[in-house]
Coordinates of C-alpha atoms in Angstrom, one line a residue:
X1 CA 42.0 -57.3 -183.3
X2 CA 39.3 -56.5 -185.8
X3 CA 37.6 -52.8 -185.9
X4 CA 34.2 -54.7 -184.0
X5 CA 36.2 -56.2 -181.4
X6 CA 37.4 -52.6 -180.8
X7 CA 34.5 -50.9 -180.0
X8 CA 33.1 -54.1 -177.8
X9 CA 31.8 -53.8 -174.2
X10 CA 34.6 -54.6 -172.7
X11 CA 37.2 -52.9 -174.9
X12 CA 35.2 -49.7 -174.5
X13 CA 34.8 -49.8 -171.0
X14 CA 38.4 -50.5 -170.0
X15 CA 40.1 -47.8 -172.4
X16 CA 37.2 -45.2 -170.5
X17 CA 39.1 -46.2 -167.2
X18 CA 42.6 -45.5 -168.5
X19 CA 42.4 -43.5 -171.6
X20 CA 42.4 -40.4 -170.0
X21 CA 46.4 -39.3 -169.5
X22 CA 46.1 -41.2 -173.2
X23 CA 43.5 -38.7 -175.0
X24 CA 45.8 -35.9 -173.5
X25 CA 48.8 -36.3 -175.3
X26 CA 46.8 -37.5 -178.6
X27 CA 45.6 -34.0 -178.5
X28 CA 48.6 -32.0 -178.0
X29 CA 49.5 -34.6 -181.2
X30 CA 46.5 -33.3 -183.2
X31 CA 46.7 -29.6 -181.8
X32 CA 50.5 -29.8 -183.5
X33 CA 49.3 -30.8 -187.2
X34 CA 45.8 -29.2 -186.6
X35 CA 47.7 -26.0 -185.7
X36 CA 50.4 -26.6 -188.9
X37 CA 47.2 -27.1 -191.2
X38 CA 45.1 -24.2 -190.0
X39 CA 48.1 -22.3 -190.2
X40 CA 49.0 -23.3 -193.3
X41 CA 45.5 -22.1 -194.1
X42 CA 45.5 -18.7 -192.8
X43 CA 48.5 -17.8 -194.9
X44 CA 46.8 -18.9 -198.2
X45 CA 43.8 -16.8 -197.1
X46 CA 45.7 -13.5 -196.2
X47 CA 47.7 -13.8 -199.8
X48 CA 44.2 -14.6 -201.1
X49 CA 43.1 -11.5 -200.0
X50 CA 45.8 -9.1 -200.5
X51 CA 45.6 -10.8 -204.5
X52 CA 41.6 -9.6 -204.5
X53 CA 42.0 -6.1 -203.6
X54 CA 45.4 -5.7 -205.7
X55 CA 43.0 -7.5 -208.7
X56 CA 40.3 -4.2 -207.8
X57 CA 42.7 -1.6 -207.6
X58 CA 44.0 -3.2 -211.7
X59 CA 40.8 -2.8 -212.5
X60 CA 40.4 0.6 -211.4
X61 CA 42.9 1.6 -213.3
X62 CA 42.0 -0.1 -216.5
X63 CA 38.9 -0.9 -217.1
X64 CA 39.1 -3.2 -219.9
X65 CA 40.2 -6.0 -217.0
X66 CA 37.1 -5.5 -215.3
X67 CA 34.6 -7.8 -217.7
X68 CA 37.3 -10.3 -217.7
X69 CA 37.3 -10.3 -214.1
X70 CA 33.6 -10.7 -213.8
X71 CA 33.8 -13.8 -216.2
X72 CA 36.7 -15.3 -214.0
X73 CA 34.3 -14.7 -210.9
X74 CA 31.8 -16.6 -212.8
X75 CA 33.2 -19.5 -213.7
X76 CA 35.1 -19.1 -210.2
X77 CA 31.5 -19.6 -208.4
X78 CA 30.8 -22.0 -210.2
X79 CA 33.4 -24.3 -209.8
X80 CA 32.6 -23.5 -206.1
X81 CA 28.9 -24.7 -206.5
X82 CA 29.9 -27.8 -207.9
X83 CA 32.5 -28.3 -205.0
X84 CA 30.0 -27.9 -202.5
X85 CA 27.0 -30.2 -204.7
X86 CA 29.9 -33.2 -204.2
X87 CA 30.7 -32.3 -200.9
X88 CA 27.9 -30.3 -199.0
X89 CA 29.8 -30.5 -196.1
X90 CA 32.1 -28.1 -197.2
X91 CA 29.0 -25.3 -197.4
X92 CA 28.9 -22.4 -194.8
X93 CA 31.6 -22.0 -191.8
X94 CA 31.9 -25.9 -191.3
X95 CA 30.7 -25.2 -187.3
X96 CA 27.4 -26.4 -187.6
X97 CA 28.7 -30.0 -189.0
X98 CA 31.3 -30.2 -186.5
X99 CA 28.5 -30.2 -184.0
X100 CA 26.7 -32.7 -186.0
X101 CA 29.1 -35.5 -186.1
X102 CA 29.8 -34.7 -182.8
X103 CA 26.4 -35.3 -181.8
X104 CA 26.4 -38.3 -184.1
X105 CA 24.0 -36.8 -186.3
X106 CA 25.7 -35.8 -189.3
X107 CA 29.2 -38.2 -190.7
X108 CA 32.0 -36.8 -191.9
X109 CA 35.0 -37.6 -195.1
X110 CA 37.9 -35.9 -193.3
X111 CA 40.0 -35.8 -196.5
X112 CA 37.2 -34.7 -198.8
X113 CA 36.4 -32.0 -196.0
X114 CA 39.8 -30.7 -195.8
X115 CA 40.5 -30.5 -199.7
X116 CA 37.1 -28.9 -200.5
X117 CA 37.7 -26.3 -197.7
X118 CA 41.0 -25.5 -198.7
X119 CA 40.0 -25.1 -202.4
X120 CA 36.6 -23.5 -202.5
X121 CA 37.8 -21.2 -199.2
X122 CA 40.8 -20.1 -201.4
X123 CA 38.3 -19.2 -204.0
X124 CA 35.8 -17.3 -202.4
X125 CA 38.7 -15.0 -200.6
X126 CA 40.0 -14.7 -204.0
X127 CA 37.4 -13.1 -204.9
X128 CA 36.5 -10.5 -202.1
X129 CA 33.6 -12.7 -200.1
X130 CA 32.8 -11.3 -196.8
X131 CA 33.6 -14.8 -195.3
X132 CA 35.8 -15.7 -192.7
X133 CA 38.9 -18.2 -191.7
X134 CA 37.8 -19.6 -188.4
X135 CA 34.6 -21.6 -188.8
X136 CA 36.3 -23.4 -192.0
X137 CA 39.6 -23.2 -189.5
X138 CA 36.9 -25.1 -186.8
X139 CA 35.8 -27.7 -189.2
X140 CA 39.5 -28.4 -190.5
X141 CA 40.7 -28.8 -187.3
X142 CA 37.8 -31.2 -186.6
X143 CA 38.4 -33.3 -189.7
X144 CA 42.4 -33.3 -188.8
X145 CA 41.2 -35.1 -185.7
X146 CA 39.1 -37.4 -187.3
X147 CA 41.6 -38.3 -189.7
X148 CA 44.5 -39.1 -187.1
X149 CA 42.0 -41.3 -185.6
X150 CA 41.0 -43.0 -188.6
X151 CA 44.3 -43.3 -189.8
X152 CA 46.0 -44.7 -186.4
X153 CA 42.8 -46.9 -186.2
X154 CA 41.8 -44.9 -182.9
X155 CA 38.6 -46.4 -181.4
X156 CA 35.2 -44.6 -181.3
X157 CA 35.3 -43.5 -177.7
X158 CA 38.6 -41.7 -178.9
X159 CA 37.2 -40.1 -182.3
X160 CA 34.9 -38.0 -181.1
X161 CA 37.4 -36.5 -178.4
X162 CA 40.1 -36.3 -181.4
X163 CA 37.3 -34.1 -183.4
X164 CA 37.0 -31.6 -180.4
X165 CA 40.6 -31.2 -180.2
X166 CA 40.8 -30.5 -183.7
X167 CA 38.2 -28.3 -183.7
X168 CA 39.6 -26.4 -180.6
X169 CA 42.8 -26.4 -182.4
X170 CA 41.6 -24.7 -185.4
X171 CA 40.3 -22.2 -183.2
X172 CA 43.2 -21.4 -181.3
X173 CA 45.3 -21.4 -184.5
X174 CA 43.0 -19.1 -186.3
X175 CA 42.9 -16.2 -184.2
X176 CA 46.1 -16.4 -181.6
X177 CA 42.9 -17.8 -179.2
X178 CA 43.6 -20.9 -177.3
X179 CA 41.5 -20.7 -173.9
X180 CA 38.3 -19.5 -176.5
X181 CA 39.1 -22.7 -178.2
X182 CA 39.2 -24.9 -175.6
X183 CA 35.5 -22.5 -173.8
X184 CA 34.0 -22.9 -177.4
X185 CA 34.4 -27.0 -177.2
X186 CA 32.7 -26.7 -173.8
X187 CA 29.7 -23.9 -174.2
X188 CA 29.3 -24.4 -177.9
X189 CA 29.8 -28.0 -178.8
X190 CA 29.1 -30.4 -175.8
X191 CA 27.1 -27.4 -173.9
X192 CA 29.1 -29.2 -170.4
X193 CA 31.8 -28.1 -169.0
X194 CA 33.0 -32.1 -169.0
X195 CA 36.6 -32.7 -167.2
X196 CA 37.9 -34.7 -170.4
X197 CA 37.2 -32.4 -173.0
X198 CA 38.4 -29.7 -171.3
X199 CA 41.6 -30.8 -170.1
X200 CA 42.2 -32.9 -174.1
X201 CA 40.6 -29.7 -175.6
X202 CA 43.0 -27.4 -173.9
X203 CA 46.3 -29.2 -174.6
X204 CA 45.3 -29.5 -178.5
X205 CA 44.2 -25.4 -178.4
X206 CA 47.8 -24.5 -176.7
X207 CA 49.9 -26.7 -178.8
X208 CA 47.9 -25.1 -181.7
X209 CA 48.6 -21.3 -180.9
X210 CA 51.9 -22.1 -180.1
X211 CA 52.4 -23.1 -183.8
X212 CA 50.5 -20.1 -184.7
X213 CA 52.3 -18.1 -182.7
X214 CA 55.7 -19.1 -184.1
X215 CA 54.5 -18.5 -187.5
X216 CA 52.2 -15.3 -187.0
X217 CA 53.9 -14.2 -184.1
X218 CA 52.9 -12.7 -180.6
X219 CA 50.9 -10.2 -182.0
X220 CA 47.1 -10.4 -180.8
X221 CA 44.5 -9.8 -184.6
X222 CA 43.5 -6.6 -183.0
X223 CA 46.4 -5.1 -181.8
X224 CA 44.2 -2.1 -180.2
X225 CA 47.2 0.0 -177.9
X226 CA 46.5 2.4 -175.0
X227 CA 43.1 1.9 -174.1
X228 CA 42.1 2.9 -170.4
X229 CA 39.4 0.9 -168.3
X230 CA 36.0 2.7 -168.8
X231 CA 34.8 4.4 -165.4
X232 CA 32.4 2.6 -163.6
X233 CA 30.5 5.9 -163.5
X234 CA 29.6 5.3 -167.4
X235 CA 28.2 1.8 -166.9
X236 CA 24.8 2.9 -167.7
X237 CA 25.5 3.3 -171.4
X238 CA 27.6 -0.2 -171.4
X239 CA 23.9 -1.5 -170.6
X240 CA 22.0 0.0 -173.2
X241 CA 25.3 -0.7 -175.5
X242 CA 24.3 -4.7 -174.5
X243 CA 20.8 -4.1 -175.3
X244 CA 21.4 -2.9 -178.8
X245 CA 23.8 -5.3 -179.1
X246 CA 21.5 -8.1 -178.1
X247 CA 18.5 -6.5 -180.5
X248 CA 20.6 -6.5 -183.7
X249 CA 21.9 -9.9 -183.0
X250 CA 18.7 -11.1 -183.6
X251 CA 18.3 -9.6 -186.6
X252 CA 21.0 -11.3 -187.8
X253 CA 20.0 -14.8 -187.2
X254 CA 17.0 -14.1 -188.8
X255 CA 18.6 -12.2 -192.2
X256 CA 20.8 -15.3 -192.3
X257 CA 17.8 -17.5 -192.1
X258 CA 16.2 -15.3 -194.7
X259 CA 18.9 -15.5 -197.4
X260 CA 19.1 -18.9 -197.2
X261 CA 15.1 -19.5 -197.5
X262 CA 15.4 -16.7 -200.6
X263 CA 18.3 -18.8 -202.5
X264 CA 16.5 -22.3 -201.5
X265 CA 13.3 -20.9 -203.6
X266 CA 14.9 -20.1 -206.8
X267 CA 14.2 -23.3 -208.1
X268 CA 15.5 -22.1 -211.4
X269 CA 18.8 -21.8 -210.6
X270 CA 20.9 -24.7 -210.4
X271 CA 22.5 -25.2 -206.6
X272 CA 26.1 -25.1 -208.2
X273 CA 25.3 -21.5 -209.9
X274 CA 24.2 -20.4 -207.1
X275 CA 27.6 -19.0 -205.5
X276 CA 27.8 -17.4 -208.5
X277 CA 25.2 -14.4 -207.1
X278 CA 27.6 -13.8 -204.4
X279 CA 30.6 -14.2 -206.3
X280 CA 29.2 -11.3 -208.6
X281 CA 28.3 -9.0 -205.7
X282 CA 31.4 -9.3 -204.6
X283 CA 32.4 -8.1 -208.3
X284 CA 30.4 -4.6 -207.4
X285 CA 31.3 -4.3 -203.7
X286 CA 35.1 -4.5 -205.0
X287 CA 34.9 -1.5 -207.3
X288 CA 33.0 0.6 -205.2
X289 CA 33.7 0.0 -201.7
X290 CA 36.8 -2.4 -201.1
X291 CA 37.1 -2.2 -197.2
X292 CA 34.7 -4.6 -196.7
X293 CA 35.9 -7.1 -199.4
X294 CA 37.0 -10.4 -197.0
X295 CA 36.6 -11.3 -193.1
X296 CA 36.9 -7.3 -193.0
X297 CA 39.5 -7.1 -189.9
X298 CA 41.0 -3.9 -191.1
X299 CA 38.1 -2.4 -191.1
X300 CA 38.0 -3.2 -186.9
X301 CA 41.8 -1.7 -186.9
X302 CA 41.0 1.5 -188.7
X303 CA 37.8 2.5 -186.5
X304 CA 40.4 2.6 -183.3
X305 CA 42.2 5.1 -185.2
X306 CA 40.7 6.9 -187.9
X307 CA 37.6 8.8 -187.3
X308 CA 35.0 8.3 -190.3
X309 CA 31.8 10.5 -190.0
X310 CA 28.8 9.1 -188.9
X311 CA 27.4 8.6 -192.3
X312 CA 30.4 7.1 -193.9
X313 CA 29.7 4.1 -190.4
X314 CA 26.2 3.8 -191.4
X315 CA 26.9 2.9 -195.5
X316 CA 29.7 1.0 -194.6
X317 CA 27.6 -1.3 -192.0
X318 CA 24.9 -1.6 -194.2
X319 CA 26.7 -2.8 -197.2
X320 CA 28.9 -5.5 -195.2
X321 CA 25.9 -6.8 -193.3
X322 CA 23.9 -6.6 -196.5
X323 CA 27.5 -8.5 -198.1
X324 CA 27.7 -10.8 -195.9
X325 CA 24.0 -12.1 -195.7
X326 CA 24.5 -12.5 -199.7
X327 CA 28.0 -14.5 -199.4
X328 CA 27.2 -16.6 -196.3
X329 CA 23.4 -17.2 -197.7
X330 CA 24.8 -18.7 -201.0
X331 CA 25.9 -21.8 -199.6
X332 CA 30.2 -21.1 -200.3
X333 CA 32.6 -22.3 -197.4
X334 CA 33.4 -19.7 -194.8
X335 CA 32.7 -18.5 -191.5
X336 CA 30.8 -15.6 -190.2
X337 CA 33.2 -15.3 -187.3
X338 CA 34.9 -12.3 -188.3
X339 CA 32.2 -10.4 -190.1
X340 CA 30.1 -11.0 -186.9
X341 CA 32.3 -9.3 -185.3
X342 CA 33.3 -6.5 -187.5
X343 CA 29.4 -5.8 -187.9
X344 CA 30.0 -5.8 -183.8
X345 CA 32.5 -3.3 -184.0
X346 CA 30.5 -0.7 -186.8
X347 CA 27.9 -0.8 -184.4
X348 CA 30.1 0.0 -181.1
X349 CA 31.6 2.9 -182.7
X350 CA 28.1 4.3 -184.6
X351 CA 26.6 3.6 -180.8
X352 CA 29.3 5.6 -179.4
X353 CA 29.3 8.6 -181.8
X354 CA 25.8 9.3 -181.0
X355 CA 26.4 8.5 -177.1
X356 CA 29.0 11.3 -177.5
X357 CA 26.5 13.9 -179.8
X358 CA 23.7 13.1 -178.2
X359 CA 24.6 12.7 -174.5
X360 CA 28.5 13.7 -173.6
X361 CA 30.0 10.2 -173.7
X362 CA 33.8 10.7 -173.5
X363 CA 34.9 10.2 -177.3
X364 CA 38.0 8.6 -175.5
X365 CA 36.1 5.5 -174.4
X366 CA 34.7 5.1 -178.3
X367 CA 37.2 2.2 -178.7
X368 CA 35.9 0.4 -175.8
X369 CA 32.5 0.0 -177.2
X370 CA 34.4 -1.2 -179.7
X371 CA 35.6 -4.2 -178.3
X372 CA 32.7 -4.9 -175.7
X373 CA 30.3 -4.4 -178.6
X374 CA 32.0 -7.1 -180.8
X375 CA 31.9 -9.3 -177.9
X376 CA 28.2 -8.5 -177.5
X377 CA 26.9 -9.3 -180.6
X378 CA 28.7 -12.6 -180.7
X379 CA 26.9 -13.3 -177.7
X380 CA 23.4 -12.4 -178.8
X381 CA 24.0 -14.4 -182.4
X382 CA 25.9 -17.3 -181.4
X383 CA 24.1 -17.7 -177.8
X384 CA 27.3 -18.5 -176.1
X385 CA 28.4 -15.5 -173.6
X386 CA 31.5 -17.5 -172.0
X387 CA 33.4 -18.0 -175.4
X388 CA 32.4 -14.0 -176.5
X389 CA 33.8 -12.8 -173.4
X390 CA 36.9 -15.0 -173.8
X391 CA 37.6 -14.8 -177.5
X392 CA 37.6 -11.0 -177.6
X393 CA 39.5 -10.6 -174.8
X394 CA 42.5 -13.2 -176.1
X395 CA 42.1 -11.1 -179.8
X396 CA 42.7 -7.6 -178.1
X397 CA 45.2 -8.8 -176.0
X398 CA 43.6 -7.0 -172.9
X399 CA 42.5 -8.8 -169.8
X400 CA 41.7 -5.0 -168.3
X401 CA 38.4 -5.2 -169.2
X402 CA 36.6 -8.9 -168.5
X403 CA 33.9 -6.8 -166.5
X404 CA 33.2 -4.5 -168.5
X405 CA 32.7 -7.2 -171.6
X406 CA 30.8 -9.5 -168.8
X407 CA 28.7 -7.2 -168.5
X408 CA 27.7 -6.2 -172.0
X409 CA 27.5 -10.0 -172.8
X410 CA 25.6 -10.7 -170.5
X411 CA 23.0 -8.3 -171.2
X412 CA 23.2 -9.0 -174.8
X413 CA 22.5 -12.9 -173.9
X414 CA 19.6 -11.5 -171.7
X415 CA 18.2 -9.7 -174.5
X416 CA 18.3 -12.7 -177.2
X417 CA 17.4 -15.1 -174.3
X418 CA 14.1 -13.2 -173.7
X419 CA 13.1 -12.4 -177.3
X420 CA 13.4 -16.4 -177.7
X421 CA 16.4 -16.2 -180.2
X422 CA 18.1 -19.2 -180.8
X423 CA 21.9 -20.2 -181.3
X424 CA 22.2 -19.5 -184.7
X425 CA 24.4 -22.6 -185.3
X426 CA 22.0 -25.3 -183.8
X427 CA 19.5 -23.9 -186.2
X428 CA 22.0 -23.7 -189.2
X429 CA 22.6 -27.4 -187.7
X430 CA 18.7 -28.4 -188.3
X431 CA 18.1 -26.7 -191.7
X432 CA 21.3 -29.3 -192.6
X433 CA 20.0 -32.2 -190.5
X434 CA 16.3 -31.5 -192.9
X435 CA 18.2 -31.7 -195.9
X436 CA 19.2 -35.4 -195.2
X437 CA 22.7 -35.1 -196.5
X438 CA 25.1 -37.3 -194.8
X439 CA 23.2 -38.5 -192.0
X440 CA 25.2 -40.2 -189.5
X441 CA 24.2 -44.1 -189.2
X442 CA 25.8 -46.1 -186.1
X443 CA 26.7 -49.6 -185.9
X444 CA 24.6 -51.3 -183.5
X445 CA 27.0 -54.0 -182.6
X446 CA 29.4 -50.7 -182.0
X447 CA 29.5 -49.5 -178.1
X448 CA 30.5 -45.7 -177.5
X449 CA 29.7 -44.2 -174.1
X450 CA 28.5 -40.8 -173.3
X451 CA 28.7 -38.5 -170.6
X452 CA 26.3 -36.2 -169.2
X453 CA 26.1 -33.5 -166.4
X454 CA 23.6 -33.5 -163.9
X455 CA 22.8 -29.4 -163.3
X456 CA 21.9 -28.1 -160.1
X457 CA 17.6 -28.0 -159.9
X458 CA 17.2 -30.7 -163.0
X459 CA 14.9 -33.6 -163.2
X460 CA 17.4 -35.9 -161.8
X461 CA 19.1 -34.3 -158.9
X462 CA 18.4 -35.7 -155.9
X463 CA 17.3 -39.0 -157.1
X464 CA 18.3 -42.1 -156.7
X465 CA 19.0 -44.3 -160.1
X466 CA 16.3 -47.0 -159.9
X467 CA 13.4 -44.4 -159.7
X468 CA 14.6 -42.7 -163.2
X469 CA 13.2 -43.9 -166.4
X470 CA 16.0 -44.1 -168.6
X471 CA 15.8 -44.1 -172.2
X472 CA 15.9 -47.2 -173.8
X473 CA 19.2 -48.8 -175.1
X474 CA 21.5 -47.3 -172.3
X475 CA 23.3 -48.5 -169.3
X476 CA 24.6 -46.4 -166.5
X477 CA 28.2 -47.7 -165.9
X478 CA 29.8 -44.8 -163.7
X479 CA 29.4 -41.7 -161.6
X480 CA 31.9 -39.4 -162.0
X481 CA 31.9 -37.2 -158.4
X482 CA 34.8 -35.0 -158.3
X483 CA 38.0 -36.7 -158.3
X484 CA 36.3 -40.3 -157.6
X485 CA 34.5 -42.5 -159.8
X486 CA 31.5 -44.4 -158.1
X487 CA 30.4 -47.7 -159.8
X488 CA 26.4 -47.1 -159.7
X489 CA 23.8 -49.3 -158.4
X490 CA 20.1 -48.6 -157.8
X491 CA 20.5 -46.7 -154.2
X492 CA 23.4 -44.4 -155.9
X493 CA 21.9 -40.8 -155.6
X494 CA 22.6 -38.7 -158.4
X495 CA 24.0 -34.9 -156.6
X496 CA 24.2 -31.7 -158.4
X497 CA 27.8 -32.0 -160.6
X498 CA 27.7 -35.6 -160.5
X499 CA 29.0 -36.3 -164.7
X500 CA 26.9 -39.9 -165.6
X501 CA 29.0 -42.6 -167.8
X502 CA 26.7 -44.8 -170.1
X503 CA 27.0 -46.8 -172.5
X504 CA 25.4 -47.5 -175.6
X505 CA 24.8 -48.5 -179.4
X506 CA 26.4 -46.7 -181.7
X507 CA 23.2 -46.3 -183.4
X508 CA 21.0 -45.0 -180.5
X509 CA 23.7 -43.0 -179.2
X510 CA 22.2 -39.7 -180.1
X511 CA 18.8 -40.2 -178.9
X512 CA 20.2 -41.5 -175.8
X513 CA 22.3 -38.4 -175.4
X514 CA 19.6 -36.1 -176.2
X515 CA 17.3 -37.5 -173.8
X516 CA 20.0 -37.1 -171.0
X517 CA 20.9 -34.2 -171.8
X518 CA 18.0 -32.5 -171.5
X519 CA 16.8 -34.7 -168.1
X520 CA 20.1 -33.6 -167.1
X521 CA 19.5 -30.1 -167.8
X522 CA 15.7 -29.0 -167.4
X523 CA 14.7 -27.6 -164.4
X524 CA 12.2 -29.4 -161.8
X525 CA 9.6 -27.2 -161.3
X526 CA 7.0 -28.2 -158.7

């Protein structure tokens, strides 16, 4: 059977019916070699690092080393500039492309992905970038799907599941984190909680940490010990702790956006040099203030037990926000994940210091706004409350505190919501998608189907299929209800929860999805 006759109408339709036990145990398949990959990964990265701030230290001590070091960093940025010219999907965390060939906007060389992460990542940590493991740990993950599909001659309606495990997988595997892998798939990527992803999402993200887990060990990344539940009588600064939160989330979006406007308009600089800015920073940030060289997750360690005065907080936030915009705005492969959330962290403690000067706060509960403030910020930045809530909680290893992080996230979300912030990756996904680099084109004699939730108080609640004008190019072939499956005729009422199955070509699929999506999803106001 040819690779057309695969993705027919008929093919496509009776793998949808029975593929579902299937796509399960393919993605406890991927989560394994995702999970041995992304591992694989994270060791590189942690040797990378502890080589970069050994190589500072050297050239503390002898500073003849240091202008051969900045030459090294040179020609070290470069060689990342040229990696990401002949592969620009390499550039950045790798999250905003997953979502892209997920939404069959953006394709993707699994291979070519996976080398170029691997070697400019290596590189960048080498150096001291304040980058992060788990968006490149996302997009491997994803391109580890992709390739087990293309490889095994999987068929489309499989490949894009495959890519979620992965990328759910390299979550997982990244930070000890499988249920945020498998609520980051959901909220973040498809934005619906869909039955299939979730249940072939959460077998890849357990399989995953259990790798991780057997190489890493049970460990959560911040192992913070002895931390008593914050009275409900303090709530009141957990509030304005969200609102701050929420506030300087938005100002991170928009330094991210700025950077990468400021480096796009140096038109004299060639877009392989220009790594080379960051890679030099990181040059001077090593030799005068090395705790922020990396993802910076010591840094969230040491502010549970050390205390710094409030100035020394201040100069260190500013320098690794200030870092990070540089590194992340240059274009080199790594996530802003982790420095997120150290940023979160600086500003929990800083908020807490004065809380305690200013107005009594128990000093005791400092560490708390650590840990609900790193969830906050993700919120605000990322626009995705459910996954910031769950990720933190799985990295501290304490599930004593889901209202207290609720409630900071949510506010945080309320915040950015209201001050019309958006996601920051669905913009980092336009500013890509405006480039034109690799722009997904579909077969039209290929058939994928796509599914779409119909959300309580949306334009097609309540009605009945023939008096919806569907986009062009689609067909509605199911109604998922619960556990039962309804084939649909023109009486079939669409209900609140109801998950639509249509089909269409390949190469309308993500107009069609976009227009059900948001039919699906906006609100029928009389």
């Amino acid at each position: 059977m040819d690779r057309l006759s695969k993705n027919s109408t008929t093919n496509i339709l009776s793998n949808w019916y029975d593929f579902r036990l299937k796509i399960i145990i393919e993605g406890m398949i991927v989560g394994v070699i995702a999970g041995i990959v992304v591992v694989f990964y994270r060791y590189l990265l942690e040797k990378a690092l502890q080589f970069s701030k050994h190589m500072y230290v050297l050239q503390l001590r002898n500073y003849w080393m240091i202008p051969i070091w900045l030459i090294a960093l040179i020609v070290s940025g470069w060689i990342v500039g040229i990696l990401v010219k002949k592969e620009p999907m390499i550039s950045g965390s790798g999250i905003p492309q997953v979502e892209g060939v997920v939404l069959r906007k953006l394709q993707m060389n699994w291979w070519k992905v996976i080398l170029g992460k691997f070697a400019g990542g290596l590189l960048c940590i080498c150096a001291g970038l304040s980058l992060g493991r788990e968006g490149p740990s996302i997009q491997i993950g994803a391109a580890t799907g992709q390739g087990f599909s293309r490889l095994f001659k999987r068929i489309k309606l499989e490949e894009k599941f495959l890519i979620t495990c992965g990328a759910s997988a390299g979550l997982a595997a990244a930070f000890n984190a499988p249920f945020a892998g498998v609520i980051f798939a959901l909220e973040e990527m498809h934005k619906n909680f869909s039955p299939v992803v979730m249940t072939s999402a959460l077998a890849a993200s357990l399989t995953a940490d259990f790798v991780s887990k057997e190489f890493f060990g049970m460990t959560p990344v911040f192992d913070f010990k002895h931390i008593s539940a914050i009275p409900l009588n303090n709530y009141l600064f957990l509030l304005v702790l969200g609102v701050v939160v929420g506030l300087l989330g938005i100002v991170f979006n928009k330094t991210i956006f700025l950077t990468q406007n400021i480096y796009a308009k140096q038109k004299w600089l060639p877009s392989e040099a220009k790594p080379i800015i960051a890679f030099l920073a990181a040059g001077i940030v090593g030799l005068t203030m090395p705790e922020v060289l990396g993802g910076g997750s010591d840094i969230v360690i040491s502010l549970s037990t050390v205390s710094f005065p409030l100035i020394t907080l201040l100069l260190i936030l500013v320098v690794k926000f200030l870092f990070t915009m540089i590194s992340y705005g240059s274009s080199a492969p790594g996530g802003i994940f982790m420095p997120l959330l150290v940023i979160g962290a600086l500003i929990g403690v800083i908020y807490g210091n004065i809380s305690n000067f200013m107005l009594g706060f128990n000093q005791t509960y400092i560490p708390n706004l650590i840990i609900f403030a790193m969830a906050g910020y993700f919120a605000a930045t990322v626009k995705a409350p459910i996954t910031g809530c769950i990720l933190i909680t799985e990295m501290t290893g304490s599930f004593s505190h889901l209202l207290s992080i609720g409630l900071v996230c949510l506010t945080a979300y309320i915040v950015a919501d209201v001050l019309n912030s958006r996601p920051i990756y669905e913009v980092l996904l336009e500013r890509i998608l405006n480039k034109e680099n690799n722009i997904f084109i579909g077969k039209k004699d290929t058939k994928v189907i796509i599914e779409t939730a119909i959300s309580m108080g949306s334009l097609l609640e309540g009605k009945k299929i023939k008096e919806v004008e569907w986009p062009a190019h689609c067909l509605i072939v199911g109604v998922k209800r619960g556990g039962v499956e309804l084939i649909p005729n023109g009486d079939t009422k669409l209900l609140t929860g109801d998950y639509l199955i249509v089909l269409s070509n390949e190469n309308y699929a993500s107009e069609v999805r976009e227009c059900l999506s948001e039919a699906g999803e906006k609100f029928n106001i009389p």
